PDB file of C-alpha atoms in Angstrom:
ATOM      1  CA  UNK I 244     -93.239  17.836 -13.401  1.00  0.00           C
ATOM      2  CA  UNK I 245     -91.946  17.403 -10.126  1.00  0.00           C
ATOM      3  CA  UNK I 246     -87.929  16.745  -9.907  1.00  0.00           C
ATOM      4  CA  UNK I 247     -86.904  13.598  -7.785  1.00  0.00           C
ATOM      5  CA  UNK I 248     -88.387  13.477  -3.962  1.00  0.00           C
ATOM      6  CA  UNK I 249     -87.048  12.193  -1.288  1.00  0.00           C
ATOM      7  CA  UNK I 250     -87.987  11.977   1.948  1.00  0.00           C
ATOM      8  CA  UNK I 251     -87.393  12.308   4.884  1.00  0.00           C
ATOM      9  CA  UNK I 252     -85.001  15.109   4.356  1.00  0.00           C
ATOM     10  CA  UNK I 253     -83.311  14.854   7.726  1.00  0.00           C
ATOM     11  CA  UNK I 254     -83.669  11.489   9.775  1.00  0.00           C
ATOM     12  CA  UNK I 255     -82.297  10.819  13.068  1.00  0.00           C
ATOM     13  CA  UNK I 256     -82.177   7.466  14.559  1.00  0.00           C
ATOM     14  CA  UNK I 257     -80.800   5.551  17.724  1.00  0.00           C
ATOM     15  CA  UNK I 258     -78.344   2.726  17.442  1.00  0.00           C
ATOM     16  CA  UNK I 259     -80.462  -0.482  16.771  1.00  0.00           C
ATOM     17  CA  UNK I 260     -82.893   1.187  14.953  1.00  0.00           C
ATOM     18  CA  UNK I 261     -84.312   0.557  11.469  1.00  0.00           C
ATOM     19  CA  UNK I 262     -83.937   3.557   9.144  1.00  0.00           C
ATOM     20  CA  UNK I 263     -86.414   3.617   5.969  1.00  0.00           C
ATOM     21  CA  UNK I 264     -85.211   6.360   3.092  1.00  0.00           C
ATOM     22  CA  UNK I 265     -87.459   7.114   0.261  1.00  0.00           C
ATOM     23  CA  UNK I 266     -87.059   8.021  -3.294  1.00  0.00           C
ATOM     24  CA  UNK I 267     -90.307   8.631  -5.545  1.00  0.00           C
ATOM     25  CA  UNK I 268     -88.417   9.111  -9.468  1.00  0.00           C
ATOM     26  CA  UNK I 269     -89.154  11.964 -11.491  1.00  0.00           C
ATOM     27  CA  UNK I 270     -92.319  10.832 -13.730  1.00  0.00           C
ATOM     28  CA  UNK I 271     -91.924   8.818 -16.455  1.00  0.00           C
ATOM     29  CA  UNK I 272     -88.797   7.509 -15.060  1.00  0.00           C
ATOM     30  CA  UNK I 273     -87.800   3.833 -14.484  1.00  0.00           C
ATOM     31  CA  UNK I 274     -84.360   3.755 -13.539  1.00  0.00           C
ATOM     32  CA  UNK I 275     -83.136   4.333  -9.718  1.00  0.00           C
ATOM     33  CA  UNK I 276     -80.201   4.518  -8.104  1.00  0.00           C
ATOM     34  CA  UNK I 277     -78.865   5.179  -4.695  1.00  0.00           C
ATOM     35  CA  UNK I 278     -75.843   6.326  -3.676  1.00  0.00           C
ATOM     36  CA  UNK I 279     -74.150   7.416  -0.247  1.00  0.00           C
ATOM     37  CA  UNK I 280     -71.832  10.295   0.937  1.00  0.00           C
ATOM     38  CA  UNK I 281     -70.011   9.850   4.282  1.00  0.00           C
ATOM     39  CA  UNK I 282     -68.851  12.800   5.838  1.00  0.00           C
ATOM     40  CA  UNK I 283     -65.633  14.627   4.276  1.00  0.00           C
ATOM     41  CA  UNK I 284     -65.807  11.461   1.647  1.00  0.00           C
ATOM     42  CA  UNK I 285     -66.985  11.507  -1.609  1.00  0.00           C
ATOM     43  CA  UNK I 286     -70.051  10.173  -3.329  1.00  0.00           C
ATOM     44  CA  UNK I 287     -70.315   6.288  -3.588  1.00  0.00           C
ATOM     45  CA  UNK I 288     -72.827   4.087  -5.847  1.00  0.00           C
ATOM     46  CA  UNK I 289     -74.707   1.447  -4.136  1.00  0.00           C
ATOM     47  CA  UNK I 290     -77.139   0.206  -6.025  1.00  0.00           C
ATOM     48  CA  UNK I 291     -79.534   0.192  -9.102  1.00  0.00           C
ATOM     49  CA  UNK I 292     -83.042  -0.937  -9.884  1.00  0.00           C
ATOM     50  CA  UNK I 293     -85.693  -0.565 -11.797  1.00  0.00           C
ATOM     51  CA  UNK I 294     -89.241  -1.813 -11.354  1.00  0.00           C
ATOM     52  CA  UNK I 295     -89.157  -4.848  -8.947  1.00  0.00           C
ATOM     53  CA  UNK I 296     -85.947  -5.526  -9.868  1.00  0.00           C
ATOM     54  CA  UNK I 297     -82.475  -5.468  -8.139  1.00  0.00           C
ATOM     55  CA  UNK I 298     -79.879  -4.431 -11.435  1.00  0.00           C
ATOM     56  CA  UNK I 299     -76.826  -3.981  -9.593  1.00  0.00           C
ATOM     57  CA  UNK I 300     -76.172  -3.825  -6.159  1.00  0.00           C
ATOM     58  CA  UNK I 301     -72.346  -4.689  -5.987  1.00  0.00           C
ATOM     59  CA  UNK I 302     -71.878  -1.202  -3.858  1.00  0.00           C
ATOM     60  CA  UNK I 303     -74.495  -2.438  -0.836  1.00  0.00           C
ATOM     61  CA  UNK I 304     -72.833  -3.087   2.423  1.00  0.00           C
ATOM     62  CA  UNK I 305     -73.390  -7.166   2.963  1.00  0.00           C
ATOM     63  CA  UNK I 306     -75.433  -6.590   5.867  1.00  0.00           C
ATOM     64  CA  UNK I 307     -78.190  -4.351   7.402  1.00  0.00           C
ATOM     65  CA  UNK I 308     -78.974  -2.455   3.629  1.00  0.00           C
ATOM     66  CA  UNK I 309     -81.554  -3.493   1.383  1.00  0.00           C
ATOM     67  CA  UNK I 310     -83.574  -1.440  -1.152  1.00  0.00           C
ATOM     68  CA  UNK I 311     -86.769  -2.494  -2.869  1.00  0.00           C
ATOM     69  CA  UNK I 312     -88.433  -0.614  -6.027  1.00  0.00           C
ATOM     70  CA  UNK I 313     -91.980  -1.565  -5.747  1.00  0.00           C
ATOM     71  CA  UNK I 314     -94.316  -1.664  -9.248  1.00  0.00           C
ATOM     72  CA  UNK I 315     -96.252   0.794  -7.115  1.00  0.00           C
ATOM     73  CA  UNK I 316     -95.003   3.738  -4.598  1.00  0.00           C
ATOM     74  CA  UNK I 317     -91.164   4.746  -4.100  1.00  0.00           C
ATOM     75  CA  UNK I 318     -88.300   2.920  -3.869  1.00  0.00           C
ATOM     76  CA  UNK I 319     -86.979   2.607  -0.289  1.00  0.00           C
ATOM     77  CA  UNK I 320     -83.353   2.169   1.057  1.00  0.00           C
ATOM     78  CA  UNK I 321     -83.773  -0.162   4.397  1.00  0.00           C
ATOM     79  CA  UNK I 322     -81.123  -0.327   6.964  1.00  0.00           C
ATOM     80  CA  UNK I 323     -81.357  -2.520   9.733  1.00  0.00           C
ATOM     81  CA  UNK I 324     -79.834  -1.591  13.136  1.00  0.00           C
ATOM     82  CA  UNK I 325     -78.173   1.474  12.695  1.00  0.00           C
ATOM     83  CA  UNK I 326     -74.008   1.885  13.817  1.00  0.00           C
ATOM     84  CA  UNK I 327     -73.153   5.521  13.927  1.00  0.00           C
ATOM     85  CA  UNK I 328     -70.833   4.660  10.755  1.00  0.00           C
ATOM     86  CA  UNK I 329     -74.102   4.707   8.713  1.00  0.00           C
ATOM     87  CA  UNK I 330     -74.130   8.653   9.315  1.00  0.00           C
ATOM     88  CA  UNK I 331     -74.321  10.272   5.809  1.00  0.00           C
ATOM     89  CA  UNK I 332     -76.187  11.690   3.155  1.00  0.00           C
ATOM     90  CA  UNK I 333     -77.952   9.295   0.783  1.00  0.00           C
ATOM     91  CA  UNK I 334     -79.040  10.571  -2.714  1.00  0.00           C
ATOM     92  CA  UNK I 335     -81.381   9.268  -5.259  1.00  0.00           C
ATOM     93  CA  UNK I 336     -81.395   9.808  -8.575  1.00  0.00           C
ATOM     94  CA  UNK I 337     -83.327   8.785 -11.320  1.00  0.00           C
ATOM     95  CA  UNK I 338     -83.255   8.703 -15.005  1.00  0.00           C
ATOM     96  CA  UNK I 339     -85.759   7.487 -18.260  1.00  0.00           C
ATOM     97  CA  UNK I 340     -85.571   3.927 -20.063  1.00  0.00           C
ATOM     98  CA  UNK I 341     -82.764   4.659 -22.758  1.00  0.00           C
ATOM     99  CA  UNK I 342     -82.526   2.520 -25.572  1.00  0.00           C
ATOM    100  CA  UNK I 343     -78.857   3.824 -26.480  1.00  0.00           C
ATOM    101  CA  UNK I 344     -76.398   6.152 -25.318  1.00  0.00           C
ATOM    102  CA  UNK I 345     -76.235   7.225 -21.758  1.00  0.00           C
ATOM    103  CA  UNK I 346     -78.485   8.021 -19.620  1.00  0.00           C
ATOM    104  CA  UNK I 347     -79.036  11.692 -17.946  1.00  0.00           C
ATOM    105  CA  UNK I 348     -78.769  12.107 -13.692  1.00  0.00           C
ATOM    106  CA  UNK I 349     -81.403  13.750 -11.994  1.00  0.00           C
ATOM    107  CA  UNK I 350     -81.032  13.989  -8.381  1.00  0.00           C
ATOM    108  CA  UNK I 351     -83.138  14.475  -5.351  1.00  0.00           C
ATOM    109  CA  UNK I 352     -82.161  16.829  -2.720  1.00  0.00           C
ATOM    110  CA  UNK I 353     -80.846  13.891  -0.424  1.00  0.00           C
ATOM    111  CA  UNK I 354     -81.905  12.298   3.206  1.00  0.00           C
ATOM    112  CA  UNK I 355     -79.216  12.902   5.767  1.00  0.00           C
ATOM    113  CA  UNK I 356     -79.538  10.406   8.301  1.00  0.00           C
ATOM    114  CA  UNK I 357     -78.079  10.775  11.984  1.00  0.00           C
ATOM    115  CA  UNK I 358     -77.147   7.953  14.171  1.00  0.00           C
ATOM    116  CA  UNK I 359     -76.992   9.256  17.975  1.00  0.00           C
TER     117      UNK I 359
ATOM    118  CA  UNK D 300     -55.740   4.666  -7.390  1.00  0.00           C
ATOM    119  CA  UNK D 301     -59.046   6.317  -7.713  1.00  0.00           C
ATOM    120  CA  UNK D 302     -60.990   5.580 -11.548  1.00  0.00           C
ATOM    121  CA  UNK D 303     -61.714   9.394 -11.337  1.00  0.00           C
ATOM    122  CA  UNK D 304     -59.346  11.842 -10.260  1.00  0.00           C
ATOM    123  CA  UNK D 305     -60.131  15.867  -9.743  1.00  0.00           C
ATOM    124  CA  UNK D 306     -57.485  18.691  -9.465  1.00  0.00           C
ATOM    125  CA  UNK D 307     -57.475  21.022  -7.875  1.00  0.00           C
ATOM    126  CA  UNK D 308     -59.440  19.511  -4.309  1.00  0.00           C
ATOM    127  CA  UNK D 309     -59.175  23.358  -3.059  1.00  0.00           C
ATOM    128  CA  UNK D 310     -59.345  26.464  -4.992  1.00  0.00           C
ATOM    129  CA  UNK D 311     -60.284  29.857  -3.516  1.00  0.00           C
ATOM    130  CA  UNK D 312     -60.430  33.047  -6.263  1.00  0.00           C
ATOM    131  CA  UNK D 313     -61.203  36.471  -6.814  1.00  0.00           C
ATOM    132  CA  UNK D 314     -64.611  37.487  -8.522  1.00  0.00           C
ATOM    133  CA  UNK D 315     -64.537  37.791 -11.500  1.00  0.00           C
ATOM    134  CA  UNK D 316     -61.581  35.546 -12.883  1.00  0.00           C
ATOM    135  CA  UNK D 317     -61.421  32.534 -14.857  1.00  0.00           C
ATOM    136  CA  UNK D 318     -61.979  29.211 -12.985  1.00  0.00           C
ATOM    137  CA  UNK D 319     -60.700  25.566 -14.499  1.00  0.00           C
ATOM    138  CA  UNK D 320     -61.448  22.398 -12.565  1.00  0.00           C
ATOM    139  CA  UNK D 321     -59.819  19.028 -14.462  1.00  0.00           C
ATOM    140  CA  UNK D 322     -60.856  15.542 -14.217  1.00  0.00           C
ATOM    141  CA  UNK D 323     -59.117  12.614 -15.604  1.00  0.00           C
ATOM    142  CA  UNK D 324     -60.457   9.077 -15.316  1.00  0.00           C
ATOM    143  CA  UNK D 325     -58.929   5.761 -15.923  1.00  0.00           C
ATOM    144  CA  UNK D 326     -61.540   3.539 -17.435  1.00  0.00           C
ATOM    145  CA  UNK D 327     -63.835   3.278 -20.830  1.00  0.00           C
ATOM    146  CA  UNK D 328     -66.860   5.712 -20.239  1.00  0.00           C
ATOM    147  CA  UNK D 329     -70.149   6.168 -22.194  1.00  0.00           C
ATOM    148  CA  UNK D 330     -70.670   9.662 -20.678  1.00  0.00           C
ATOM    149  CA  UNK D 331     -68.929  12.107 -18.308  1.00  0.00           C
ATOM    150  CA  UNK D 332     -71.133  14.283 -15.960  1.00  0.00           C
ATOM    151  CA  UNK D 333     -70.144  17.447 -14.374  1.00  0.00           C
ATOM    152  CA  UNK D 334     -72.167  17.980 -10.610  1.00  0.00           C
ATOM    153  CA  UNK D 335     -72.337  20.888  -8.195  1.00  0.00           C
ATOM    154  CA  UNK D 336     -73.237  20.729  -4.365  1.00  0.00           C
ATOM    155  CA  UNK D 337     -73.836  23.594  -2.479  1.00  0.00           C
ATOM    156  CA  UNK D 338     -73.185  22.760   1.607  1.00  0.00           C
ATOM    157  CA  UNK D 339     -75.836  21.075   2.688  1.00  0.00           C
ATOM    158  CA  UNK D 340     -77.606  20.813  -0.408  1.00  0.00           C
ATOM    159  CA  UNK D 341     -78.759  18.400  -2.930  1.00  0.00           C
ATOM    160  CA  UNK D 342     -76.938  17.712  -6.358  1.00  0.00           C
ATOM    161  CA  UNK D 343     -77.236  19.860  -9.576  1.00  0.00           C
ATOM    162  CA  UNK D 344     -76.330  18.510 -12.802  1.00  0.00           C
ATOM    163  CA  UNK D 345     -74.767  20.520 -15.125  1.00  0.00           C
ATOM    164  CA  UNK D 346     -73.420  19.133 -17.599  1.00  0.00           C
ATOM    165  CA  UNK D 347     -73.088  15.307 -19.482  1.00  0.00           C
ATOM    166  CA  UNK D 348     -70.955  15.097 -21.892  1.00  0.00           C
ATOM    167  CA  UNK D 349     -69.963  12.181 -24.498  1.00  0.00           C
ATOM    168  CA  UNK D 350     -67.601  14.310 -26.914  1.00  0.00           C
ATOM    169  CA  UNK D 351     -66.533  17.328 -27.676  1.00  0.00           C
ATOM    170  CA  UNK D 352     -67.800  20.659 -25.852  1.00  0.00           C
ATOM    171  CA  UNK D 353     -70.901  21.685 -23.923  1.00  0.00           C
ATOM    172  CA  UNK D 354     -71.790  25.249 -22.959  1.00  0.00           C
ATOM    173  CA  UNK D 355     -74.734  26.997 -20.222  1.00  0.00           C
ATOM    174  CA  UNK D 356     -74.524  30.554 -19.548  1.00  0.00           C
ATOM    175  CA  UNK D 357     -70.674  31.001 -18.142  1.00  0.00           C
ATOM    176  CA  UNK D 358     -70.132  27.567 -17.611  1.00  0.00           C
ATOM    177  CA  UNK D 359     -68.054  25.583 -20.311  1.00  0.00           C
ATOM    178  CA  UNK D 360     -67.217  21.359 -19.820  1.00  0.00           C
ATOM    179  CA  UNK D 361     -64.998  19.823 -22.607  1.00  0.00           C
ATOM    180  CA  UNK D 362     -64.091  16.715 -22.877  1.00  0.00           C
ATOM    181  CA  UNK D 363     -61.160  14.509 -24.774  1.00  0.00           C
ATOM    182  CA  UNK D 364     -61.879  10.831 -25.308  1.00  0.00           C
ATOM    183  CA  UNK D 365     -58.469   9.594 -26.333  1.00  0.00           C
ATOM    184  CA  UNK D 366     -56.978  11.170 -23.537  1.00  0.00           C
ATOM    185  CA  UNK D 367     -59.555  10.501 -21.246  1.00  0.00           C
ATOM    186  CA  UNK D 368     -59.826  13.674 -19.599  1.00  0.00           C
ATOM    187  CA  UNK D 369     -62.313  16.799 -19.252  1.00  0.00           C
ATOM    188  CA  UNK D 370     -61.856  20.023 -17.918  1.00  0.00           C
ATOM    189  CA  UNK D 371     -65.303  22.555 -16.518  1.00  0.00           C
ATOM    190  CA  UNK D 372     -64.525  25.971 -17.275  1.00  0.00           C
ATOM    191  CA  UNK D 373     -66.364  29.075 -15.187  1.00  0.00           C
ATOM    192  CA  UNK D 374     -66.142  32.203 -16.738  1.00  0.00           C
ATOM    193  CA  UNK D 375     -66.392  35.727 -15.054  1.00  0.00           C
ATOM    194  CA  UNK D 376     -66.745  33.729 -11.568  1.00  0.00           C
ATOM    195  CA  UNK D 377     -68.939  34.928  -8.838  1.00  0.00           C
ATOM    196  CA  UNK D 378     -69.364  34.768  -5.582  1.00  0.00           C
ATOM    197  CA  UNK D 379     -73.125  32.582  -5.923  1.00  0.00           C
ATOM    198  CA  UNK D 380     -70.203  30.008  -7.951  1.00  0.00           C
ATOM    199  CA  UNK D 381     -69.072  28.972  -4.798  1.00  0.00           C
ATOM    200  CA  UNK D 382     -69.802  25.359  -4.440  1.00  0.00           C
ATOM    201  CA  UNK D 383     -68.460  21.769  -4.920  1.00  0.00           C
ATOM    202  CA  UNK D 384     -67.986  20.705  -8.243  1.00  0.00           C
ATOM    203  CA  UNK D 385     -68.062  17.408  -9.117  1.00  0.00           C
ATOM    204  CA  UNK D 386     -66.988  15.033 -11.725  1.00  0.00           C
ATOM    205  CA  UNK D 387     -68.525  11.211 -12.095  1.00  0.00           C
ATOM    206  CA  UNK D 388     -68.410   8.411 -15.221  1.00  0.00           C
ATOM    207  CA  UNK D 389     -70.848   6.690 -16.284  1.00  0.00           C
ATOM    208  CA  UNK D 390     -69.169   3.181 -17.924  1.00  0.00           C
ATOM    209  CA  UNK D 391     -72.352   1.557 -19.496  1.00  0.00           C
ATOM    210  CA  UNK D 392     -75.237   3.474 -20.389  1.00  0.00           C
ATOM    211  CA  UNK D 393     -77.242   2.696 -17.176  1.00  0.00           C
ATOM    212  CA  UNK D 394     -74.310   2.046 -15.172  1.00  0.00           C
ATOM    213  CA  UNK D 395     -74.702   3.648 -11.553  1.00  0.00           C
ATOM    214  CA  UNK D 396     -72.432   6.380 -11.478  1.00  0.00           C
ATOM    215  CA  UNK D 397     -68.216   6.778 -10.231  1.00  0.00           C
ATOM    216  CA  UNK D 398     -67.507   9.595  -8.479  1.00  0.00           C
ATOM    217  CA  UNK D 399     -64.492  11.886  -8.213  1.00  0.00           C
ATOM    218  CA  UNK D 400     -63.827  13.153  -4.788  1.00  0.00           C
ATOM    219  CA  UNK D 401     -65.113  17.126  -5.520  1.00  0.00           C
ATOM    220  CA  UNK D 402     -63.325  20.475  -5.926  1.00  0.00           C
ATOM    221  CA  UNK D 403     -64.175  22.620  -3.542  1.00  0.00           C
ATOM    222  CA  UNK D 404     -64.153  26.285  -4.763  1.00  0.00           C
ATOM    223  CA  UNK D 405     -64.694  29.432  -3.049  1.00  0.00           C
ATOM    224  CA  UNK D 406     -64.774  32.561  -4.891  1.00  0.00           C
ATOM    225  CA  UNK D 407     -64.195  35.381  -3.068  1.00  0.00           C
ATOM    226  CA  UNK D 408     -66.075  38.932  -3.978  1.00  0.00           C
TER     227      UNK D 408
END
């Protein structure tokens, strides 16, 4: 059972360019969320979705970031026109439906993107 | 101020001694999760926690609703411990998670 993939690991892009992150959840689970570490900051939410739907995206910059969960293939993180400020690492994790409780975090090994 | 705050942000030690890393947060929680990140590296979970006391190998987390704190414990550290450690809330049970801002610990051999 494969953890949580992401890909690419390392992505470079130009200012003005469109950057495209990918998360594919560990199996079985329906729950995504990405978050986004800037350099010497800590970890920040910025959204949540599950299957073709947005739950929560009150951490999502207003502008240039959108994310999709498709009821087939990964979810993707889109960011439109790069600024060097979007420089960071960007994590997905994943977790199961829960019906109570709270919910496990599984993490993927993270896409550091690079705007030169 | 920050809903999650770690202490120490630094800590550098000699193998083999006792490590404690603290976290106190400032809002109702359904679960507390402990995280480590080697440089460069993805995220590990280690431990979630909801009440009382969790243990894995020479890693201890504990936590104390009421006073809404937890503390992750390393015993007989090693050099391989070196890493950032950590600490996020959960307030719902699917809520994305908050994030403290990481200990950074080096243990030295």
């Amino acid at each position: 059972n494969a953890g949580v993939m992401q890909n690419p690991r390392h992505l470079v892009r130009r200012r003005g360019q469109e950057a495209r992150l990918r998360c594919s959840p560990m199996k079985g689970h329906s729950h995504v969320y990405w978050y986004r570490q800037l350099p010497e900051e800590g970890l920040k939410f910025m959204v949540y979705l599950q299957k073709e739907n947005i739950i929560d995206e009150s951490g999502m910059p207003k502008e240039r970031f959108s994310a999709e969960f498709p009821k087939e293939g990964p979810s993707i993180l889109r960011i439109q026109q790069v600024v060097r400020g979007d420089s960071a690492a960007y994590f997905c994790a994943s977790s199961p439906l829960i019906q109570s409780g709270s919910t496990e975090a599984f993490f993927g090994q993270g896409t550091r993107l690079t705007v030169v | 101020k920050n809903e999650v705050e770690q202490s120490p942000q630094n800590l550098t030690a000699q193998e083999g001694e006792f490590i404690t890393i603290n976290c106190s947060y400032s809002v109702g929680i359904s679960a507390l999760h402990w995280l480590q990140q080697h440089p460069g590296g993805g995220i590990v979970s280690l431990f979630m926690l909801s009440s009382g006391k969790k243990k894995h190998g020479r890693l201890i987390a504990t936590i104390n609703i009421q006073e809404k704190h937890s503390s992750l414990h390393i015993t007989a550290s090693h050099p391989r411990d070196s890493a950032v450690y950590i600490c996020a809330v959960r307030r719902g049970g699917a809520d994305g998670l908050t994030f403290g801002k990481g200990t950074h610990l080096i243990i030295q051999p």
